[in-house]
Coordinates of N, CA, C and O in Angstrom, one line a residue:
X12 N 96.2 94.3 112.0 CA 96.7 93.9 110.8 C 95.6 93.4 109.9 O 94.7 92.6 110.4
X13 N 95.6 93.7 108.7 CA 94.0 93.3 107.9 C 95.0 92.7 106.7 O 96.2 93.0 106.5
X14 N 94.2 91.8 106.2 CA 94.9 91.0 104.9 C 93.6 91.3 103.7 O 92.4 91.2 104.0
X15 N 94.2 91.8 102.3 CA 93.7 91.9 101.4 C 94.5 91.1 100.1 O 95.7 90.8 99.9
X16 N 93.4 90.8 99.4 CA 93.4 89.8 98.0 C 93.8 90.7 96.6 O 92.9 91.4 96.0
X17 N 95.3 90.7 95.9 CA 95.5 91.5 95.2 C 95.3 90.3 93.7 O 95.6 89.1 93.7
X18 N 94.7 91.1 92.4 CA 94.8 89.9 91.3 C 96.0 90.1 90.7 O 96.4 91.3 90.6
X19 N 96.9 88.8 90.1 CA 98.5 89.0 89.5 C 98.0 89.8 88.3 O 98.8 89.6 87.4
X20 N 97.0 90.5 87.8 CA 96.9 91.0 86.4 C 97.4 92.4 86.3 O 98.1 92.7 87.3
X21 N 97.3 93.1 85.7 CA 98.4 94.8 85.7 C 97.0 95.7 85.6 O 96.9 96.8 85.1
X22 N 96.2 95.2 86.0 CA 94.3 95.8 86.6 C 94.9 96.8 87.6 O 95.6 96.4 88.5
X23 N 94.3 98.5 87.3 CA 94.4 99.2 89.1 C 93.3 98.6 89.9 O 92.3 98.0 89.4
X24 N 93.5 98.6 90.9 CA 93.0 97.8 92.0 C 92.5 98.4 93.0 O 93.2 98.6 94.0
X25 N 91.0 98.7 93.1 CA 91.0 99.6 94.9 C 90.4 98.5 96.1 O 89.6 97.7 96.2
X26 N 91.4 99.1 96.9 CA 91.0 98.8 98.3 C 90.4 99.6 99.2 O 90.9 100.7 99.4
X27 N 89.5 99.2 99.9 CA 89.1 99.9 101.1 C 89.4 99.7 102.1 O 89.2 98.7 102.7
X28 N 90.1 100.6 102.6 CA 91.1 101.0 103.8 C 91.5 102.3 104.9 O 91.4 103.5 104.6
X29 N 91.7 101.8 106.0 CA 91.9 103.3 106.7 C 92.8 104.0 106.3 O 93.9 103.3 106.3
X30 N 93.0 105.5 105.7 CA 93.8 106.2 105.4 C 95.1 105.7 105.5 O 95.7 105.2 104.6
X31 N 95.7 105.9 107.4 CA 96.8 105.7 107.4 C 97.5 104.3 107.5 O 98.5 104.0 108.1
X32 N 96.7 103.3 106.6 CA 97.3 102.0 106.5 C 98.7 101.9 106.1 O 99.0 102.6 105.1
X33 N 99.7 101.0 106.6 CA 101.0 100.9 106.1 C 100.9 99.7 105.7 O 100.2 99.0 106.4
X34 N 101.6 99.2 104.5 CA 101.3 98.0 103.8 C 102.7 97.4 104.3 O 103.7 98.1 104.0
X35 N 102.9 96.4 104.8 CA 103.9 96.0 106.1 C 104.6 94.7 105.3 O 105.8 94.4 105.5
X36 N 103.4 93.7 104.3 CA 104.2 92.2 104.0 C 103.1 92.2 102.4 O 102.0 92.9 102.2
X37 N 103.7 91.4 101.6 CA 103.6 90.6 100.1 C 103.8 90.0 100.1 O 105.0 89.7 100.4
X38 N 102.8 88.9 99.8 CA 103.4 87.3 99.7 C 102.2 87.1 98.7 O 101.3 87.8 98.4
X39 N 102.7 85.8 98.2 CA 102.3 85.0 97.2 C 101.8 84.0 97.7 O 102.7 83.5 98.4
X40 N 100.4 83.1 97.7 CA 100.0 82.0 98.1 C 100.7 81.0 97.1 O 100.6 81.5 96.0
X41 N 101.6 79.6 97.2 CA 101.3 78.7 96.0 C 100.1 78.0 95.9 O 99.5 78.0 94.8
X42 N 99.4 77.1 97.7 CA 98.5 76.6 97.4 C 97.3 77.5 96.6 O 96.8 76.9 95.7
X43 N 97.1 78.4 96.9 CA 95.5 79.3 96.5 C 96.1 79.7 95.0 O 95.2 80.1 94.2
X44 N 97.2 79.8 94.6 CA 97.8 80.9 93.6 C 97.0 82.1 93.5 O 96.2 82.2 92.6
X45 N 97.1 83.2 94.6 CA 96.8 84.5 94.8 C 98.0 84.8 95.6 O 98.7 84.1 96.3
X46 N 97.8 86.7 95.2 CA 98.5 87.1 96.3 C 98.0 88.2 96.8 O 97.2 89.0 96.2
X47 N 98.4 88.5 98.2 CA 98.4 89.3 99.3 C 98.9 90.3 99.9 O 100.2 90.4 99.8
X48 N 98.1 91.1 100.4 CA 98.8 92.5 100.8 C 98.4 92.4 102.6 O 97.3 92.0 103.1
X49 N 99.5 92.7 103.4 CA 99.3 92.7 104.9 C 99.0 93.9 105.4 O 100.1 94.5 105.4
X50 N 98.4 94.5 105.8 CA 98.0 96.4 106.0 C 98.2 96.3 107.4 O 97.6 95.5 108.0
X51 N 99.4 97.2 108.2 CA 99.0 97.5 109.5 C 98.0 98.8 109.5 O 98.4 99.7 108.8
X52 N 96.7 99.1 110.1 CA 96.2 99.8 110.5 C 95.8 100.5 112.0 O 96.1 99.8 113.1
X53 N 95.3 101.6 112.1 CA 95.3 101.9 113.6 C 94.2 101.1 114.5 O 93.4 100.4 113.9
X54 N 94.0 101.3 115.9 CA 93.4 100.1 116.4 C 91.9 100.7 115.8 O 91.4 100.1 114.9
X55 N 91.4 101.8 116.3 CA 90.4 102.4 115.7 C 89.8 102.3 114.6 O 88.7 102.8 114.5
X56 N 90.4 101.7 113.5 CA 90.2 102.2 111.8 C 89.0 100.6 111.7 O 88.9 100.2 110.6
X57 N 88.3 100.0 112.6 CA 87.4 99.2 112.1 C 86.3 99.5 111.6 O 85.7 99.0 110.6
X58 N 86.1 100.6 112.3 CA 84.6 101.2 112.0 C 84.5 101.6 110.3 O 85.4 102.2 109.7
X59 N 83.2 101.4 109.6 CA 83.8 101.4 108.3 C 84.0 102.6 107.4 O 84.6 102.7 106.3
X60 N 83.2 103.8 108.3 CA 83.2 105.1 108.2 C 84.5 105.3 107.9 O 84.7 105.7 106.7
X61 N 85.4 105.1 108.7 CA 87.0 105.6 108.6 C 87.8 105.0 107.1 O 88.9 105.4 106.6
X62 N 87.2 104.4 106.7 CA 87.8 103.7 105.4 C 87.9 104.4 104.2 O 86.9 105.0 103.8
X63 N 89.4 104.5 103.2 CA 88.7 104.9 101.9 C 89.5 104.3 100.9 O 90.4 103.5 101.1
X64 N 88.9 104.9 99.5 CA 89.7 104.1 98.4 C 90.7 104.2 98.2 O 91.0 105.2 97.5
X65 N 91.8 103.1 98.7 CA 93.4 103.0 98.0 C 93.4 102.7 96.6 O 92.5 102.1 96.1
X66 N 94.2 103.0 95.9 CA 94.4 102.4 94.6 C 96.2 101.3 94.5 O 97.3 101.7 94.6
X67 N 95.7 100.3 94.2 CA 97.2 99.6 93.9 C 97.4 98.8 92.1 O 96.7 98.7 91.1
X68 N 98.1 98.5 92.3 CA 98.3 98.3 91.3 C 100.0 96.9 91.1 O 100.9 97.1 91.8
X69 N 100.0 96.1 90.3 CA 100.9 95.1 90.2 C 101.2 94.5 89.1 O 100.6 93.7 88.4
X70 N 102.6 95.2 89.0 CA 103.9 95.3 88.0 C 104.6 93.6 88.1 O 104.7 92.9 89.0
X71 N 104.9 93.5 86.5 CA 105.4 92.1 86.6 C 107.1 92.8 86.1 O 107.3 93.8 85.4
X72 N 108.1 91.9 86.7 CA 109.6 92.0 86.4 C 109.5 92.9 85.0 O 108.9 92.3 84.1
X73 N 110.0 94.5 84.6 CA 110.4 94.5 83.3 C 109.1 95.6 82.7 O 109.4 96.4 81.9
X74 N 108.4 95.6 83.1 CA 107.4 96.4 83.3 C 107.9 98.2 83.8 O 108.7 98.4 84.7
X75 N 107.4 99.3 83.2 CA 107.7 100.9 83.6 C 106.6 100.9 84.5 O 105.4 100.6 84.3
X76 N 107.5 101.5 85.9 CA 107.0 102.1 86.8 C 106.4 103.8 86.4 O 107.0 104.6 85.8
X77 N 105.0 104.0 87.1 CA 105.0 105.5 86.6 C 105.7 105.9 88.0 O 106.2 105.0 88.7
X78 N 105.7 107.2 88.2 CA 106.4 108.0 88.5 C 106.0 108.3 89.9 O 106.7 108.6 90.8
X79 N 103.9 108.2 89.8 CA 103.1 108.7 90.7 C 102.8 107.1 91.8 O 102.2 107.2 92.8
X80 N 103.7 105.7 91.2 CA 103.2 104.6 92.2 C 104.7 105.0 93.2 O 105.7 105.7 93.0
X81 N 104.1 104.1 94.5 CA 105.1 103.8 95.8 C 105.0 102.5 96.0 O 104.0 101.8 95.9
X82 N 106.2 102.1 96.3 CA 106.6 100.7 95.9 C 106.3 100.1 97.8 O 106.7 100.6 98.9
X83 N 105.3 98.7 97.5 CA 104.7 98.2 98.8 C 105.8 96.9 99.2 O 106.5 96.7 100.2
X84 N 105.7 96.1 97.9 CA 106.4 95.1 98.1 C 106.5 94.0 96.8 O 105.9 94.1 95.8
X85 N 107.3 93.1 97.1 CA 107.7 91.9 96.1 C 107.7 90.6 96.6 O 108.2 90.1 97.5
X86 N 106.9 90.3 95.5 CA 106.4 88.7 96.3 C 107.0 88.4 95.1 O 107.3 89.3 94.3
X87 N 107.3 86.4 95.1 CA 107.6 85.8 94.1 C 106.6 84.0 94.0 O 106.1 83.4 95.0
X88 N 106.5 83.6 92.9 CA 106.2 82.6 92.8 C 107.0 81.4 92.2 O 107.3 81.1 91.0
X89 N 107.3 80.6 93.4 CA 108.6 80.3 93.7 C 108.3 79.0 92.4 O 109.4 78.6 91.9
X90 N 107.2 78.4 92.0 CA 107.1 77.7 91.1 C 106.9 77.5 90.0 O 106.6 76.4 89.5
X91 N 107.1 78.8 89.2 CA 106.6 80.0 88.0 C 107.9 80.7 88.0 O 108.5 80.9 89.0
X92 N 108.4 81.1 86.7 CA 109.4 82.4 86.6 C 108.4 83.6 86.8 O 108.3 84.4 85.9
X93 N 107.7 83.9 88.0 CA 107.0 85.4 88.0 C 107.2 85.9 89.4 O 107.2 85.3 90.5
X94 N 107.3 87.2 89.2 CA 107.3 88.0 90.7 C 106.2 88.9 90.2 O 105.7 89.1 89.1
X95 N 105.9 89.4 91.4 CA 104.8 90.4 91.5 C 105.3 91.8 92.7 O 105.5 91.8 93.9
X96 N 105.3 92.9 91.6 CA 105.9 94.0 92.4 C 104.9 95.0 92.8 O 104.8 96.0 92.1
X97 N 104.1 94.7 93.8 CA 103.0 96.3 94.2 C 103.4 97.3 94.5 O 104.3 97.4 95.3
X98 N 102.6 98.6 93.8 CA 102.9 99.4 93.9 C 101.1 100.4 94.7 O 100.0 99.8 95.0
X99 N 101.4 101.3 94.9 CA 100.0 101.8 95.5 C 100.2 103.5 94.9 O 100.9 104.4 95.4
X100 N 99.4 103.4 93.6 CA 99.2 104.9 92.9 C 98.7 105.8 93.7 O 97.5 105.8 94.1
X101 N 99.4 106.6 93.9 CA 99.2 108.2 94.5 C 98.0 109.2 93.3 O 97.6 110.3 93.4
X102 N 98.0 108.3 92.6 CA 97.2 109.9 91.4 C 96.1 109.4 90.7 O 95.5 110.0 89.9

């Protein structure tokens, strides 16, 4: 499981990652105010060779989805009216 740093801004976002990463949990830090993406990956995928550019991306409540993102997860900030909905652009 690898943890990655997503920014709450509506910025595309790349990550470097093993292909078949499944993006598993979303959460929201309050202390840090960041949020996080939880990647299961295969045991193999450390080596850095195997890694490539994901693109994501994070939609606030109210916001159009395109067509080409896949929805990862929804975190909330439980001390703010904001949620944060990732999505991970296919295109």
């Amino acid at each position: 499981m690898h943890k990655h740093r997503l920014q709450t801004g509506n910025e595309i976002q790349t990550l470097k990652m093993d292909a078949e990463g499944v993006v598993r949990q979303v959460a929201f830090s309050q202390q840090e105010r960041l949020l996080y993406v939880w990647v299961e990956v295969p045991a193999g995928s450390v080596i850095e060779d195997d890694q490539v550019a994901r693109r994501f991306r994070v939609f606030h409540t109210g916001d159009g989805i395109p067509d080409h993102a896949v929805f990862c997860g929804t975190a909330v900030d439980m001390l703010r009216p904001e949620s944060y909905h990732v999505y991970e652009l296919s295109e």
